Amino acid sequence: MENTPTVKDIELAAKRLDGYAVKTPVLESERINSRLNCRVLIKAENLQRTGSFKFRGAFNMISSLTDNQKKSGVVAFSSGNHAQGVARAARILKIEATIIMPSDAPKIKIDNTRDDGANIILYNRTDANRVEIAEEIIKKTGAILVPPYDAPEIMAGQGTLGLEFCDQVKNQNTKLNYLLAPCSGGGLISGNAIALKERSQNTLIYCVEPEGYNDTALSLKSGKRQYIKPELNSFCDALLIETPGKLTFKTNKKLLAGGLVVTQAETAKAIQTAFEEYKIIVEPGGAVALAAILSGKIDTEGEVVGIVCSGGNIDASTFKDVLDGKYSV
Amino acid sequence: MENTPTVKDIELAAKRLDGYAVKTPVLESERINSRLNCRVLIKAENLQRTGSFKFRGAFNMISSLTDNQKKSGVVAFSSGNHAQGVARAARILKIEATIIMPSDAPKIKIDNTRDDGANIILYNRTDANRVEIAEEIIKKTGAILVPPYDAPEIMAGQGTLGLEFCDQVKNQNTKLNYLLAPCSGGGLISGNAIALKERSQNTLIYCVEPEGYNDTALSLKSGKRQYIKPELNSFCDALLIETPGKLTFKTNKKLLAGGLVVTQAETAKAIQTAFEEYKIIVEPGGAVALAAILSGKIDTEGEVVGIVCSGGNIDASTFKDVLDGKYSV
């Protein structure tokens, strides 16, 4: 099994990303702070290149390939944000990319991936196995797989968000008592946990998942990777996974304080709040950590709470439905 | 007549605002750049405290009052963004504020102003004169008027955006060939023109107005302050004014390259583009400069173009209408 990245790997990733990734801003709302009786600092990673944090990990991994590997191109499977991250990183680095996407992914994510010049292979979530499709391409072309989370370079790339957040918070003469971030395979939260363990030892770190897809929360409780059965429909297209990554969970088991779970209605309310109070577009999967703090899943009175809003790729029609209250019950 | 502020006044304002105003981020979209064949840098001032640039001028002016003046409180009239800026600045500085707002201002703007503890007086745009209402309050209480644009401290405060933007662009090893910003009374564009004349001499500066409210564009052409007759309905509630400010126009006449005018449909398209490409919420009045570049009002091929998105206070119902295409024709 591959090695867990260290904070040195994350620092190296930050150097690789310098000038390529956006140093996303930290946003704050006095109204939300006073309503929740704590200080909420939003890391607006929806403003990252390609509209999500995924660019960080993808760019870090692809730019660390050897010249020979680069010639064979890269392949990835993704519901959309990782797809866009890989496609953009490959384009910048002038490498061919093939992306395998479910045909029901948000249109905005498919269109944007295509716009970045990637070859796109659509598959039906219920019929086909995306891993098998990828393996076939790899066998044929020798392309390198860029996994969505379970790889040290990916975790290190996502962890650069944490280094940056710590610096920004320090510049405001404060520190994070809590960090809450969305969780699917666990790449984002594990990379950030490694960064914060070094830079902000006392921060309590929680991952947040949507109802029905709480595999990491269950796994953290039992101490072993658990599988969920995807039964509930969820609009959090970026977070629909059945079990945590192997490498990511090894870190998360050690470093996380726990896992929180939010409902669809709570997530919709968070998207509305991001619209009204922070003036940013957050997609469902990117809004679950904000949803957790807004709906009181954890007692943070008087504390400084870092919230990662991890992506903003939402179709206009879904966004309108959210504002209309379609998901509010 | 009061004196035009200098870049030194703007630098002093920047010191006063340090730690209070947000250093709003500069956003970029590869897709928009390649579509327009130029580099578009968005100054996302919708992410400013209170959701618009108006906080800068209000805080600068109120914090420069004498202790005695502060005791009498402040009064302002505004359709909403200046109202919120003054209310928030007064709250931070612990000063009483009375704000006169039109009863048809966006609900979000009235609610937010009230939330900041200001006394609100609503008036009917067609019946009552807001200046007379303000004068009555001043006579009774001795409160200080915080004008929306035509005062040196206000212009200097808004100009801090320009200093900041120049620094941010310099950090990216480039410079602005063009700067486009929304214009109503002219406080924002004049303050920024003064800042850029010192820091970025060759930048061509254009103000942008909505169709039917192009008083500054007309005045720049004739060299004298012109009045328009407000006949068209416009959803750009922040920009509905009949003539430029006296002090602001004195500067704008000297320093601006010209005035651009955009239609409602072009502005609606810009709000949609801000949603899709930049992941931010921009209100109609805040989106006119983006609208001007997107709809080709000026030839900027191969150039670096700074665009100020000046505010994000838009009701959810109007935003939904924009996404629905209600304003697209």
Coordinates of N, CA and C in Angstrom, one line a residue, chain A residues 22 25-27 30-31 34 46-47 49 51 84 88 91-92 108 111-112 115-116 274-281 312-316 319-320 323-324, chain B residues 22 25-27 30-31 34 46-47 49 51 84 88 91-92 108 111-112 115-116 274-281 312-316 319-320 323-324:
Chain A
V22 N -5.8 29.0 -7.3 CA -6.2 30.2 -6.7 C -6.0 30.1 -5.2
P25 N -10.4 32.9 -1.1 CA -10.5 33.8 0.0 C -11.3 33.2 1.2
V26 N -11.1 33.8 2.4 CA -11.9 33.4 3.6 C -13.0 34.5 3.8
L27 N -14.2 34.0 3.8 CA -15.3 35.0 3.9 C -16.0 34.9 5.3
E30 N -21.0 38.8 9.7 CA -21.4 39.2 11.0 C -22.7 38.7 11.4
R31 N -23.7 38.6 10.5 CA -25.0 38.2 10.8 C -25.0 36.7 11.2
S34 N -23.3 36.2 14.6 CA -24.1 36.6 15.8 C -25.3 35.7 16.0
N46 N -15.1 27.1 -3.7 CA -15.9 27.1 -4.9 C -15.3 28.1 -5.9
L47 N -14.5 29.1 -5.4 CA -13.8 30.0 -6.2 C -12.5 29.5 -6.8
R49 N -10.0 27.4 -9.3 CA -10.1 27.0 -10.7 C -10.9 25.8 -10.9
G51 N -13.9 25.5 -10.2 CA -15.0 25.5 -9.3 C -15.0 24.5 -8.2
Q84 N -13.2 17.7 -13.9 CA -12.8 19.0 -14.3 C -11.4 19.4 -13.8
R88 N -8.5 20.2 -16.5 CA -7.8 21.5 -16.6 C -6.3 21.3 -16.3
R91 N -4.7 20.0 -19.3 CA -4.6 21.0 -20.4 C -3.5 21.9 -20.1
I92 N -3.3 22.4 -18.9 CA -2.3 23.3 -18.5 C -0.9 22.7 -18.8
I108 N -23.5 20.9 -16.3 CA -22.4 21.9 -16.2 C -21.1 21.3 -16.1
D111 N -20.1 19.5 -19.5 CA -19.8 20.5 -20.5 C -18.4 21.2 -20.2
N112 N -18.2 21.5 -18.9 CA -16.9 22.1 -18.6 C -15.7 21.2 -18.8
D115 N -15.1 21.2 -22.4 CA -14.5 22.5 -22.8 C -13.0 22.5 -22.6
D116 N -12.5 21.7 -21.6 CA -11.1 21.7 -21.3 C -10.3 20.7 -22.2
A274 N -25.6 30.7 1.8 CA -24.4 31.1 1.1 C -24.8 32.1 0.0
F275 N -25.9 32.0 -0.6 CA -26.4 33.0 -1.5 C -26.7 34.3 -0.8
E276 N -27.4 34.3 0.3 CA -27.8 35.5 1.0 C -26.7 36.2 1.7
E277 N -25.9 35.5 2.4 CA -25.0 36.1 3.4 C -23.6 36.1 2.9
Y278 N -23.2 35.2 2.1 CA -21.8 35.2 1.6 C -21.6 35.5 0.1
K279 N -22.8 35.6 -0.6 CA -22.8 36.0 -2.0 C -22.0 35.1 -2.9
I280 N -22.0 33.8 -2.5 CA -21.3 32.8 -3.4 C -22.2 31.7 -3.7
I281 N -21.9 31.0 -4.8 CA -22.6 29.8 -5.3 C -21.9 28.6 -4.8
G312 N -18.6 24.7 -6.3 CA -19.7 25.6 -6.8 C -20.3 25.2 -8.1
N313 N -20.2 23.9 -8.5 CA -20.7 23.5 -9.8 C -22.1 23.0 -9.7
I314 N -23.0 23.9 -9.8 CA -24.4 23.5 -9.7 C -25.2 24.0 -10.9
D315 N -26.0 23.2 -11.5 CA -26.8 23.7 -12.7 C -27.8 24.8 -12.2
A316 N -28.1 25.7 -13.1 CA -29.0 26.8 -12.8 C -30.4 26.2 -12.4
F319 N -30.2 25.1 -8.8 CA -30.1 26.2 -8.0 C -31.4 26.9 -7.8
K320 N -32.2 27.1 -8.9 CA -33.5 27.7 -8.8 C -34.4 26.9 -7.9
L323 N -33.6 27.6 -4.3 CA -34.1 28.9 -3.9 C -35.7 28.9 -3.8
D324 N -36.3 28.0 -4.6 CA -37.7 27.9 -4.5 C -38.2 27.0 -3.4
Chain B
V22 N -13.0 44.1 3.8 CA -12.4 42.9 3.3 C -11.5 43.2 2.1
P25 N -11.3 39.5 -3.3 CA -10.4 38.7 -4.2 C -10.6 39.1 -5.7
V26 N -9.6 38.8 -6.4 CA -9.7 39.0 -7.9 C -9.9 37.6 -8.5
L27 N -10.9 37.5 -9.3 CA -11.3 36.2 -9.9 C -11.1 36.2 -11.4
E30 N -10.8 31.0 -17.2 CA -10.1 30.7 -18.5 C -11.1 30.7 -19.6
R31 N -12.3 30.2 -19.3 CA -13.3 30.1 -20.4 C -13.7 31.4 -20.9
S34 N -10.8 33.1 -22.9 CA -10.6 32.6 -24.3 C -11.8 32.9 -25.1
N46 N -18.6 42.3 -4.5 CA -19.8 41.8 -3.9 C -19.5 41.0 -2.6
L47 N -18.2 40.6 -2.4 CA -17.8 39.9 -1.2 C -17.4 40.8 -0.1
R49 N -17.8 43.5 3.0 CA -18.8 43.6 4.1 C -20.0 44.3 3.6
G51 N -21.9 43.4 1.5 CA -22.3 43.0 0.1 C -22.1 44.0 -1.0
Q84 N -26.8 50.1 3.8 CA -26.1 49.0 4.6 C -24.7 49.4 5.0
R88 N -23.7 49.6 8.9 CA -22.7 48.7 9.4 C -21.5 49.5 10.0
R91 N -22.5 51.0 13.2 CA -22.6 50.0 14.3 C -21.2 49.7 14.8
I92 N -20.2 49.5 13.9 CA -18.9 49.1 14.3 C -18.3 50.3 15.1
I108 N -34.1 42.5 0.7 CA -32.9 42.1 1.4 C -32.1 43.3 1.9
D111 N -34.0 44.8 5.0 CA -33.8 43.9 6.1 C -32.4 44.0 6.7
N112 N -31.4 44.0 5.9 CA -30.1 44.0 6.3 C -29.7 45.3 7.0
D115 N -31.2 45.1 10.4 CA -30.4 44.1 11.2 C -29.2 44.8 11.8
D116 N -28.7 45.8 11.2 CA -27.5 46.4 11.7 C -27.8 47.5 12.7
A274 N -21.8 35.4 -14.2 CA -21.1 35.4 -12.9 C -21.5 34.2 -12.1
F275 N -22.7 33.7 -12.2 CA -23.2 32.5 -11.6 C -22.4 31.3 -12.1
E276 N -22.4 31.1 -13.4 CA -21.8 29.9 -14.1 C -20.3 29.9 -14.0
E277 N -19.6 31.0 -14.3 CA -18.2 31.0 -14.5 C -17.4 31.5 -13.3
Y278 N -17.9 32.4 -12.5 CA -17.2 32.9 -11.4 C -17.7 32.5 -10.0
K279 N -18.9 31.8 -10.0 CA -19.5 31.3 -8.8 C -19.8 32.3 -7.8
I280 N -20.2 33.5 -8.2 CA -20.5 34.6 -7.3 C -21.9 35.2 -7.6
I281 N -22.5 35.8 -6.6 CA -23.8 36.4 -6.8 C -23.5 37.9 -7.0
G312 N -23.6 42.6 -4.4 CA -24.3 41.3 -4.6 C -25.6 41.2 -3.9
N313 N -26.2 42.4 -3.6 CA -27.5 42.3 -2.8 C -28.7 42.2 -3.7
I314 N -29.1 41.0 -4.0 CA -30.2 40.8 -4.9 C -31.1 39.8 -4.2
D315 N -32.4 40.1 -4.3 CA -33.4 39.2 -3.7 C -33.4 37.9 -4.5
A316 N -33.7 36.8 -3.8 CA -33.8 35.5 -4.4 C -34.8 35.4 -5.5
F319 N -33.3 37.0 -8.6 CA -32.2 36.1 -9.1 C -32.8 34.9 -9.9
K320 N -33.8 34.4 -9.3 CA -34.5 33.2 -10.0 C -35.0 33.7 -11.4
L323 N -32.2 33.9 -13.8 CA -31.8 32.5 -14.3 C -32.8 32.0 -15.2
D324 N -34.1 32.3 -15.0 CA -35.2 31.9 -15.8 C -35.3 32.6 -17.2

